[in-house]
C-alpha positions as a LaTeX table, in Angstrom:
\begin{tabular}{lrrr}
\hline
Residue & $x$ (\AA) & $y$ (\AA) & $z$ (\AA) \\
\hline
Unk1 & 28.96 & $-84.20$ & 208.64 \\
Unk2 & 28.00 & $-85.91$ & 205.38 \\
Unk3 & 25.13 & $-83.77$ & 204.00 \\
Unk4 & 22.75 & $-85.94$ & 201.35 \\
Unk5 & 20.59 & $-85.03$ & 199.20 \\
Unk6 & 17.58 & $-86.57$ & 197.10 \\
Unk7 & 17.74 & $-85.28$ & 193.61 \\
Unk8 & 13.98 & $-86.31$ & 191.66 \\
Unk9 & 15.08 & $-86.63$ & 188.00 \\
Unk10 & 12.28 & $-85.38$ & 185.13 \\
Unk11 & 12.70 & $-85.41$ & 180.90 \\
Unk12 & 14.21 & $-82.12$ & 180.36 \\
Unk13 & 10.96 & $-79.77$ & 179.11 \\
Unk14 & 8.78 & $-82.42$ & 179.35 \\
Unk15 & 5.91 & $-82.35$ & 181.68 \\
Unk16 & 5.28 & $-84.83$ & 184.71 \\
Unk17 & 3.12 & $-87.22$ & 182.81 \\
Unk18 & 4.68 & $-86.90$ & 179.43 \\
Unk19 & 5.81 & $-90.47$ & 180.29 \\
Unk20 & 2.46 & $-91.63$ & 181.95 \\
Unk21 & 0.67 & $-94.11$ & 179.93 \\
Unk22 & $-3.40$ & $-93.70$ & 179.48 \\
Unk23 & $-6.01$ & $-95.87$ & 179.72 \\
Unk24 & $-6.83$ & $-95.62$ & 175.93 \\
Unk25 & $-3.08$ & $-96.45$ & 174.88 \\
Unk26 & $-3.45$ & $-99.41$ & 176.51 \\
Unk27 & $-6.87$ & $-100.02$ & 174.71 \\
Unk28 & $-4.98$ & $-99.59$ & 171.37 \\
Unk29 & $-2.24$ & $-102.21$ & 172.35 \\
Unk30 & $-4.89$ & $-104.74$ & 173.45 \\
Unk31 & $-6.61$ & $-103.64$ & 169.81 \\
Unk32 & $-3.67$ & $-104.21$ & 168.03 \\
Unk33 & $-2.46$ & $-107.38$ & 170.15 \\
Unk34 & $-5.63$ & $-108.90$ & 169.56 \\
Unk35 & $-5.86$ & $-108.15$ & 165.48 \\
Unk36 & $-2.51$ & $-109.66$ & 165.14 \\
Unk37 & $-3.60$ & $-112.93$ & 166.84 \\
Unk38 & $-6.32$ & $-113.11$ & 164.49 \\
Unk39 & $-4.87$ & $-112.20$ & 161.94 \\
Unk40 & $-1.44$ & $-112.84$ & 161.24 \\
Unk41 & $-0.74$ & $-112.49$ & 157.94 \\
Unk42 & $-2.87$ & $-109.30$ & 157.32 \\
Unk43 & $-1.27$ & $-105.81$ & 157.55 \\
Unk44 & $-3.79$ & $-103.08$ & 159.04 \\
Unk45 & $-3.20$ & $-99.54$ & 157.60 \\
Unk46 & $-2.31$ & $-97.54$ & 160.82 \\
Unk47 & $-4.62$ & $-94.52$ & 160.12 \\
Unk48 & $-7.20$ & $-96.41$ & 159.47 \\
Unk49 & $-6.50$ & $-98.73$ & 162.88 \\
Unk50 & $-6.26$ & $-95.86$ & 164.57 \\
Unk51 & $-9.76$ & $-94.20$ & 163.74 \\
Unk52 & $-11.44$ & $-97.22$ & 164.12 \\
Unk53 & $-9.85$ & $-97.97$ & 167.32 \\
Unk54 & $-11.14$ & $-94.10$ & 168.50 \\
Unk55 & $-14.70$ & $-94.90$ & 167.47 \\
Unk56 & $-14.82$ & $-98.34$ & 169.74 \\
Unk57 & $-13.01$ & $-96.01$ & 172.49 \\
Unk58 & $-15.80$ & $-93.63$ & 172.68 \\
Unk59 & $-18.61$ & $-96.55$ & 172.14 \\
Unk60 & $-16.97$ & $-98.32$ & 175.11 \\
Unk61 & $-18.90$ & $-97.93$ & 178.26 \\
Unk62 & $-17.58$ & $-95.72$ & 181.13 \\
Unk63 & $-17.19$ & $-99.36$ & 183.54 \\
Unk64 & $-14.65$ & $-100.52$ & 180.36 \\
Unk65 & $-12.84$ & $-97.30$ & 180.26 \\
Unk66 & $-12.15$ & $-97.60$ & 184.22 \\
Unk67 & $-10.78$ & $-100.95$ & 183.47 \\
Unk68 & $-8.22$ & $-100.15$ & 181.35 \\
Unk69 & $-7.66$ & $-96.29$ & 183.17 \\
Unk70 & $-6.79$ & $-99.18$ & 186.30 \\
Unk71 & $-4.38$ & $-101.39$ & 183.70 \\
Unk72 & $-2.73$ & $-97.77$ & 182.79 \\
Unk73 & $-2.25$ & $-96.64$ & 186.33 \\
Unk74 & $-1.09$ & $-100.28$ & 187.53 \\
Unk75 & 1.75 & $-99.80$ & 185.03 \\
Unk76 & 2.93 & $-96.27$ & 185.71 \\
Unk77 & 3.07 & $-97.20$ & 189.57 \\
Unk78 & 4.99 & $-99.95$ & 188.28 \\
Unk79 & 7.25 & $-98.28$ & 186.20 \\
Unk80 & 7.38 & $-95.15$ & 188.91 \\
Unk81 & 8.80 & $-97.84$ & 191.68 \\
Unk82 & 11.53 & $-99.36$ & 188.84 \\
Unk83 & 13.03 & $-96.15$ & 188.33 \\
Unk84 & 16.12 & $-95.06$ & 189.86 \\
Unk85 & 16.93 & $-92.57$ & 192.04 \\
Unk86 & 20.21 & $-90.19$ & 192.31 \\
Unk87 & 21.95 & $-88.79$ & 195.42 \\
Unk88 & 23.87 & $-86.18$ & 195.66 \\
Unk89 & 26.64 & $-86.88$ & 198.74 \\
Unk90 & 29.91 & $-84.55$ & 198.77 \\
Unk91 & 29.60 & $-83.48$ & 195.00 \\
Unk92 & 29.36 & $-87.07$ & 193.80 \\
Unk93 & 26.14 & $-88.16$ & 191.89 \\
Unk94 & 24.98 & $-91.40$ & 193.20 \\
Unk95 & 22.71 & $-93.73$ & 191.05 \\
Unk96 & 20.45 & $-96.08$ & 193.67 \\
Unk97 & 18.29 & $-98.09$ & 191.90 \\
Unk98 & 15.42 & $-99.45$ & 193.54 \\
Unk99 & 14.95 & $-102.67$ & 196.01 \\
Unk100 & 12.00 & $-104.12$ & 194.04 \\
Unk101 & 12.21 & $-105.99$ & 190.56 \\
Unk102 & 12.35 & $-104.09$ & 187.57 \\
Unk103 & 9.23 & $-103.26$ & 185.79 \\
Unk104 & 9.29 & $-105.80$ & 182.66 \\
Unk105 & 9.31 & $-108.60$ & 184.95 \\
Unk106 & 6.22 & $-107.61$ & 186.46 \\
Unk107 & 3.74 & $-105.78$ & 183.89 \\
Unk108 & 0.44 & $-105.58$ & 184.50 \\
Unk109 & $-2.11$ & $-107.93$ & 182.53 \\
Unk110 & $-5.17$ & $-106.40$ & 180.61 \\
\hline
\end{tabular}
């Protein structure tokens, strides 16, 4: 008998979500996307960026948050179902990698 088993691979010491992207990451990037479509040619200073991009985070209403809380769990199921799984059968590590497409042909829009 062929015994086979699943292995579920984690970052060494890193928690389950250390890879899990958040709703207000994906508020910066849409920050950030959108001030370099305005402006091109200007450079922000990333600390400043950054604090104002907290203050319109918090100022946001609780209906915008859930939108882009969605947008960050859309991806991470997405990027969840591209990963690939191992199997362990008779000593020999298997990579399988999954049926579906991989995740950077189908990211979520925001």
């Amino acid at each position: 008998q062929e015994r086979v088993q699943t292995v579920v691979t984690t970052m060494a010491g890193a928690g389950a979500d250390a890879n899990k992207t958040t709703g207000y990451e994906v508020f910066v990037q849409k920050c950030f996307s959108q001030h370099k479509f305005q402006n091109p040619e200007k450079v922000k200073d990333v600390e400043e960026f950054n604090k104002q991009c907290s203050v319109w985070w918090y100022n946001l209403s609780d209906q915008d948050r859930q939108r882009f809380e969605e947008t960050a769990n859309q991806i991470n199921q997405q990027q969840t179902a591209a990963q690939p799984t191992y199997t362990l059968n008779n000593g020999i590590l298997q990579r399988t990698t999954p049926a579906s497409n991989t995740a950077g042909e189908q990211m979520a829009t925001f």
